[in-house]
């Protein structure tokens, strides 16, 4: 792997099977307890490393198929390259990063975090850093709360990474996240087909977390019961505890998210439907690939960014 100069990785999205807010730290960060599940919807991240002793340092070129996305340190993929260079450099040469986006932006699906995680993984191999999942997660945790989980999931699912992390206990498709979301316990995940639908609105995660402190939360997930249900594949109990407390703020603020959830409930009944993260994406569990495709085509009439997929497990 030390001779490798190019690598392509899949940067998978995530959904939240549950999400509870337990309090606020003195620094303003919220304490959460949530179950995160990786899904097959993904971006493609390509890295090409061209070492050169004549270069003044690390030259990064980041391009995507979405013109509106930043291509500097505001992009977590670019930031990941800078952080790896700080720790395992200084490198001399050119790093070309290309991201083919499929995951909707600002959707509650960790698309940006997943791109950053893929760059950490890629450079770990290209530069021979030799980090295990825990080591990568420590760096990822400095970038954002969703990045460590994305690192775990990619280690478990990417064909280019499976061999390197085959015995790593943190390579997992599903996890219980606590603290600020970076303390992760691997879990047996949910195997299910899904439909995702993102209304044409962007939701600020910071705004939602600020707002949730001022609203009543009538129902919270029983994550202990959720973990037991995942372990035994008890779908009834899994769906019973699919609760996201952030809905209590987001759904009140955005009527089109409410409409999407109601429509998805109608189409996915009697299966569970939930908002992922801070929103606005709504996902529903379905019983087959045929059903997921049928519902997805209907939802595309309302929300262009609708997808049929499944969990990784």
Protein backbone atom coordinates (compact mmCIF):
# COMPACT_ATOMS: atom_id res chain seq x y z
CA UNK A 1 0.00 0.00 0.00
CA UNK A 2 3.00 2.34 0.45
CA UNK A 3 3.47 2.40 -3.34
CA UNK A 4 -0.15 3.31 -3.97
CA UNK A 5 -0.60 6.64 -5.72
CA UNK A 6 -4.35 6.62 -6.37
CA UNK A 7 -7.44 5.37 -4.56
CA UNK A 8 -11.20 5.58 -4.96
CA UNK A 9 -13.54 5.22 -2.01
CA UNK A 10 -17.27 5.31 -1.43
CA UNK A 11 -18.40 7.88 1.12
CA UNK A 12 -21.64 6.51 2.54
CA UNK A 13 -24.52 8.51 4.03
CA UNK A 14 -26.04 7.80 7.43
CA UNK A 15 -29.47 7.92 9.02
CA UNK A 16 -30.42 8.15 12.68
CA UNK A 17 -32.56 5.28 13.91
CA UNK A 18 -32.99 7.28 17.12
CA UNK A 19 -31.81 10.61 18.45
CA UNK A 20 -32.13 11.98 21.97
CA UNK A 21 -30.70 15.18 23.46
CA UNK A 22 -29.67 14.65 27.08
CA UNK A 23 -28.43 18.11 28.01
CA UNK A 24 -26.00 20.94 27.24
CA UNK A 25 -22.36 21.19 28.30
CA UNK A 26 -20.80 24.36 29.68
CA UNK A 27 -19.21 25.05 26.29
CA UNK A 28 -22.66 25.02 24.64
CA UNK A 29 -22.26 21.63 22.95
CA UNK A 30 -25.27 19.35 23.28
CA UNK A 31 -25.01 15.91 24.85
CA UNK A 32 -26.69 13.31 22.67
CA UNK A 33 -27.57 9.64 22.73
CA UNK A 34 -28.42 8.25 19.31
CA UNK A 35 -28.21 5.20 17.10
CA UNK A 36 -26.50 5.87 13.76
CA UNK A 37 -26.89 3.53 10.79
CA UNK A 38 -24.89 3.60 7.54
CA UNK A 39 -26.79 3.31 4.24
CA UNK A 40 -25.73 2.49 0.67
CA UNK A 41 -26.45 5.96 -0.77
CA UNK A 42 -22.97 7.35 -1.30
CA UNK A 43 -20.63 9.85 -2.94
CA UNK A 44 -17.52 8.72 -4.82
CA UNK A 45 -14.24 10.20 -3.57
CA UNK A 46 -11.11 9.85 -5.72
CA UNK A 47 -7.62 10.73 -4.47
CA UNK A 48 -4.50 11.00 -6.60
CA UNK A 49 -1.20 11.70 -4.89
CA UNK A 50 1.76 12.94 -6.95
CA UNK A 51 4.84 13.37 -4.74
CA UNK A 52 7.43 15.92 -5.90
CA UNK A 53 10.56 17.09 -4.15
CA UNK A 54 10.40 20.24 -6.25
CA UNK A 55 7.06 21.30 -4.77
CA UNK A 56 7.08 23.93 -2.01
CA UNK A 57 4.70 21.86 0.09
CA UNK A 58 1.34 20.15 -0.18
CA UNK A 59 -0.71 21.47 -3.08
CA UNK A 60 -4.38 20.49 -2.86
CA UNK A 61 -6.81 20.61 -5.77
CA UNK A 62 -10.43 19.79 -4.88
CA UNK A 63 -13.14 19.49 -7.52
CA UNK A 64 -16.74 18.25 -7.40
CA UNK A 65 -19.70 17.82 -9.74
CA UNK A 66 -21.61 20.41 -7.67
CA UNK A 67 -20.43 23.91 -8.61
CA UNK A 68 -21.93 25.52 -5.52
CA UNK A 69 -19.79 23.53 -3.08
CA UNK A 70 -16.67 25.18 -1.60
CA UNK A 71 -13.36 23.75 -2.76
CA UNK A 72 -11.13 25.17 -0.01
CA UNK A 73 -10.77 24.54 3.73
CA UNK A 74 -14.51 25.14 4.20
CA UNK A 75 -14.99 21.71 2.63
CA UNK A 76 -14.35 18.89 5.11
CA UNK A 77 -12.55 16.85 2.46
CA UNK A 78 -10.01 19.65 1.98
CA UNK A 79 -9.77 20.13 5.76
CA UNK A 80 -9.11 16.41 6.22
CA UNK A 81 -6.12 16.63 3.85
CA UNK A 82 -4.70 19.59 5.77
CA UNK A 83 -5.07 17.80 9.10
CA UNK A 84 -3.40 14.62 7.85
CA UNK A 85 -0.54 16.70 6.46
CA UNK A 86 -0.10 18.45 9.82
CA UNK A 87 0.25 15.09 11.57
CA UNK A 88 1.92 12.90 8.95
CA UNK A 89 3.68 15.46 6.76
CA UNK A 90 4.95 17.77 5.70
CA UNK A 91 4.31 16.29 2.28
CA UNK A 92 5.70 17.73 -0.92
CA UNK A 93 3.59 17.20 -4.00
CA UNK A 94 0.11 17.55 -5.42
CA UNK A 95 -3.04 15.95 -4.06
CA UNK A 96 -5.99 15.87 -6.44
CA UNK A 97 -9.37 15.20 -4.84
CA UNK A 98 -12.51 14.68 -6.90
CA UNK A 99 -15.91 14.16 -5.29
CA UNK A 100 -18.87 12.92 -7.26
CA UNK A 101 -21.82 13.98 -5.11
CA UNK A 102 -25.04 12.00 -4.83
CA UNK A 103 -25.87 12.59 -1.18
CA UNK A 104 -28.00 15.73 -0.82
CA UNK A 105 -26.25 18.70 0.82
CA UNK A 106 -27.36 19.99 4.26
CA UNK A 107 -29.76 17.09 4.51
CA UNK A 108 -29.08 15.43 7.87
CA UNK A 109 -27.31 12.55 6.10
CA UNK A 110 -23.65 13.42 6.93
CA UNK A 111 -22.64 13.84 3.29
CA UNK A 112 -19.87 16.36 3.99
CA UNK A 113 -18.67 14.39 7.02
CA UNK A 114 -18.53 11.23 4.93
CA UNK A 115 -16.38 12.98 2.29
CA UNK A 116 -13.97 14.11 5.01
CA UNK A 117 -13.84 10.59 6.43
CA UNK A 118 -13.01 9.16 2.99
CA UNK A 119 -10.07 11.54 2.58
CA UNK A 120 -8.73 10.53 6.01
CA UNK A 121 -8.99 6.86 5.03
CA UNK A 122 -7.44 7.46 1.61
CA UNK A 123 -4.45 9.39 2.86
CA UNK A 124 -3.93 6.88 5.67
CA UNK A 125 -3.24 4.34 2.91
CA UNK A 126 -1.54 6.57 0.35
CA UNK A 127 0.86 8.02 2.91
CA UNK A 128 1.35 4.79 4.90
CA UNK A 129 0.29 6.36 8.20
CA UNK A 130 -0.82 2.98 9.57
CA UNK A 131 -3.71 4.33 11.65
CA UNK A 132 -6.41 2.02 12.96
CA UNK A 133 -10.07 3.09 13.10
CA UNK A 134 -9.64 4.58 16.59
CA UNK A 135 -6.71 6.70 15.42
CA UNK A 136 -8.62 7.96 12.40
CA UNK A 137 -11.65 8.69 14.60
CA UNK A 138 -9.55 10.86 16.92
CA UNK A 139 -8.62 13.07 13.98
CA UNK A 140 -12.15 12.96 12.57
CA UNK A 141 -13.63 14.04 15.89
CA UNK A 142 -11.76 17.33 15.58
CA UNK A 143 -13.47 17.95 12.25
CA UNK A 144 -17.08 17.26 13.21
CA UNK A 145 -19.28 15.03 15.33
CA UNK A 146 -20.47 12.81 12.44
CA UNK A 147 -17.01 12.15 10.96
CA UNK A 148 -15.94 9.36 13.36
CA UNK A 149 -19.05 7.29 12.63
CA UNK A 150 -18.48 7.72 8.90
CA UNK A 151 -14.92 6.46 9.38
CA UNK A 152 -16.24 3.35 11.18
CA UNK A 153 -18.81 2.60 8.51
CA UNK A 154 -16.44 3.07 5.59
CA UNK A 155 -13.90 0.74 7.21
CA UNK A 156 -16.59 -1.95 7.36
CA UNK A 157 -18.05 -1.52 3.85
CA UNK A 158 -15.45 -0.18 1.38
CA UNK A 159 -13.85 -2.99 -0.61
CA UNK A 160 -10.53 -1.09 -0.57
CA UNK A 161 -10.56 -0.93 3.23
CA UNK A 162 -12.13 -4.21 4.38
CA UNK A 163 -8.86 -6.15 4.33
CA UNK A 164 -6.97 -3.51 6.30
CA UNK A 165 -9.66 -3.30 8.99
CA UNK A 166 -11.03 -6.87 8.96
CA UNK A 167 -10.14 -7.43 12.62
CA UNK A 168 -10.63 -3.86 13.84
CA UNK A 169 -13.39 -3.87 16.51
CA UNK A 170 -14.54 -0.38 15.53
CA UNK A 171 -15.24 -1.21 11.88
CA UNK A 172 -19.06 -1.31 11.99
CA UNK A 173 -22.15 -0.30 10.04
CA UNK A 174 -24.11 0.86 13.09
CA UNK A 175 -23.20 2.46 16.41
CA UNK A 176 -24.54 4.05 19.57
CA UNK A 177 -23.19 7.61 19.72
CA UNK A 178 -23.01 9.45 23.04
CA UNK A 179 -21.33 12.56 24.42
CA UNK A 180 -21.17 15.07 21.59
CA UNK A 181 -21.68 12.22 19.12
CA UNK A 182 -18.07 11.09 18.92
CA UNK A 183 -18.13 8.42 21.64
CA UNK A 184 -19.10 5.34 19.65
CA UNK A 185 -20.09 1.79 20.54
CA UNK A 186 -20.36 -0.62 17.57
CA UNK A 187 -23.73 -2.33 17.22
CA UNK A 188 -25.37 -5.00 15.14
CA UNK A 189 -27.16 -2.90 12.54
CA UNK A 190 -30.58 -2.90 10.92
CA UNK A 191 -30.98 -4.67 7.57
CA UNK A 192 -33.76 -2.95 5.65
CA UNK A 193 -34.73 -1.36 2.35
CA UNK A 194 -35.36 2.39 2.56
CA UNK A 195 -36.83 5.39 0.82
CA UNK A 196 -35.32 8.84 1.45
CA UNK A 197 -36.94 12.13 0.52
CA UNK A 198 -35.42 15.59 1.05
CA UNK A 199 -37.71 18.62 0.77
CA UNK A 200 -36.27 21.59 -1.11
CA UNK A 201 -35.05 23.35 2.01
CA UNK A 202 -31.75 23.49 3.89
CA UNK A 203 -31.80 23.22 7.66
CA UNK A 204 -29.12 24.66 9.93
CA UNK A 205 -28.00 22.04 12.43
CA UNK A 206 -26.80 24.77 14.81
CA UNK A 207 -30.19 26.51 14.63
CA UNK A 208 -32.06 23.28 15.38
CA UNK A 209 -29.91 22.47 18.40
CA UNK A 210 -30.33 26.00 19.72
CA UNK A 211 -34.06 25.77 19.20
CA UNK A 212 -34.58 22.37 20.78
CA UNK A 213 -33.70 23.75 24.21
CA UNK A 214 -36.87 25.86 24.19
CA UNK A 215 -39.49 23.28 23.16
CA UNK A 216 -41.31 20.50 24.99
CA UNK A 217 -40.24 16.93 24.19
CA UNK A 218 -43.22 14.65 24.86
CA UNK A 219 -41.55 11.43 23.69
CA UNK A 220 -37.99 10.16 23.82
CA UNK A 221 -36.44 6.98 22.42
CA UNK A 222 -35.66 4.11 24.74
CA UNK A 223 -32.18 3.45 23.41
CA UNK A 224 -31.57 0.56 25.78
CA UNK A 225 -34.59 -1.17 24.27
CA UNK A 226 -33.40 -0.17 20.79
CA UNK A 227 -30.01 -1.81 21.33
CA UNK A 228 -31.63 -5.01 22.59
CA UNK A 229 -33.99 -5.04 19.61
CA UNK A 230 -31.16 -4.55 17.12
CA UNK A 231 -29.26 -7.42 18.72
CA UNK A 232 -32.21 -9.79 18.23
CA UNK A 233 -33.52 -8.21 14.99
CA UNK A 234 -36.85 -7.43 16.69
CA UNK A 235 -38.32 -5.09 14.05
CA UNK A 236 -41.39 -4.27 16.15
CA UNK A 237 -39.28 -2.92 19.00
CA UNK A 238 -36.82 -1.22 16.65
CA UNK A 239 -39.62 0.72 14.97
CA UNK A 240 -41.30 1.49 18.32
CA UNK A 241 -38.14 3.27 19.47
CA UNK A 242 -37.41 5.10 16.23
CA UNK A 243 -37.83 8.54 17.80
CA UNK A 244 -35.92 11.72 16.92
CA UNK A 245 -36.48 14.48 19.47
CA UNK A 246 -35.20 17.14 17.04
CA UNK A 247 -38.45 16.73 15.11
CA UNK A 248 -40.13 18.68 17.90
CA UNK A 249 -38.36 21.81 16.66
CA UNK A 250 -37.71 21.19 12.97
CA UNK A 251 -41.23 20.09 12.04
CA UNK A 252 -42.70 23.19 13.68
CA UNK A 253 -40.39 25.45 11.70
CA UNK A 254 -40.75 23.92 8.24
CA UNK A 255 -44.20 22.98 6.92
CA UNK A 256 -42.82 21.26 3.82
CA UNK A 257 -40.94 18.78 6.03
CA UNK A 258 -44.23 18.00 7.79
CA UNK A 259 -45.87 17.42 4.42
CA UNK A 260 -43.08 15.10 3.34
CA UNK A 261 -43.28 13.08 6.54
CA UNK A 262 -47.06 12.75 6.30
CA UNK A 263 -46.83 11.61 2.67
CA UNK A 264 -44.10 9.11 3.50
CA UNK A 265 -46.18 7.76 6.40
CA UNK A 266 -49.05 7.21 3.99
CA UNK A 267 -46.89 5.40 1.45
CA UNK A 268 -44.72 3.38 3.84
CA UNK A 269 -47.49 2.33 6.26
CA UNK A 270 -47.41 0.39 8.49
CA UNK A 271 -43.60 0.71 8.61
CA UNK A 272 -41.78 3.45 10.56
CA UNK A 273 -40.96 6.88 9.11
CA UNK A 274 -38.52 9.32 10.73
CA UNK A 275 -36.47 12.47 10.14
CA UNK A 276 -32.70 11.92 9.96
CA UNK A 277 -30.49 14.13 12.13
CA UNK A 278 -31.60 17.75 12.25
CA UNK A 279 -33.40 17.29 8.93
CA UNK A 280 -34.81 17.92 6.49
CA UNK A 281 -34.53 14.41 5.00
CA UNK A 282 -37.31 11.97 5.88
CA UNK A 283 -36.73 8.24 5.55
CA UNK A 284 -39.07 5.29 5.69
CA UNK A 285 -38.48 1.57 6.12
CA UNK A 286 -39.94 -0.68 3.42
CA UNK A 287 -40.10 -4.42 2.91
CA UNK A 288 -38.60 -4.90 -0.55
CA UNK A 289 -36.55 -3.27 -3.28
CA UNK A 290 -39.60 -3.19 -5.53
CA UNK A 291 -41.61 -1.31 -2.92
CA UNK A 292 -38.77 1.14 -2.33
CA UNK A 293 -38.54 1.92 -6.04
CA UNK A 294 -42.31 2.41 -6.34
CA UNK A 295 -42.53 4.77 -3.38
CA UNK A 296 -39.44 6.66 -4.51
CA UNK A 297 -40.99 7.41 -7.90
CA UNK A 298 -44.06 8.82 -6.20
CA UNK A 299 -42.00 10.97 -3.81
CA UNK A 300 -39.96 12.40 -6.69
CA UNK A 301 -43.13 14.20 -7.80
CA UNK A 302 -42.97 16.17 -4.55
CA UNK A 303 -39.24 16.25 -3.79
CA UNK A 304 -36.70 15.89 -6.60
CA UNK A 305 -34.06 14.57 -4.20
CA UNK A 306 -35.74 11.28 -3.35
CA UNK A 307 -33.85 7.98 -3.35
CA UNK A 308 -34.39 4.25 -2.93
CA UNK A 309 -31.60 2.45 -1.11
CA UNK A 310 -30.94 0.14 1.82
CA UNK A 311 -28.86 -0.03 4.95
CA UNK A 312 -25.41 -1.58 5.01
CA UNK A 313 -25.28 -4.57 7.31
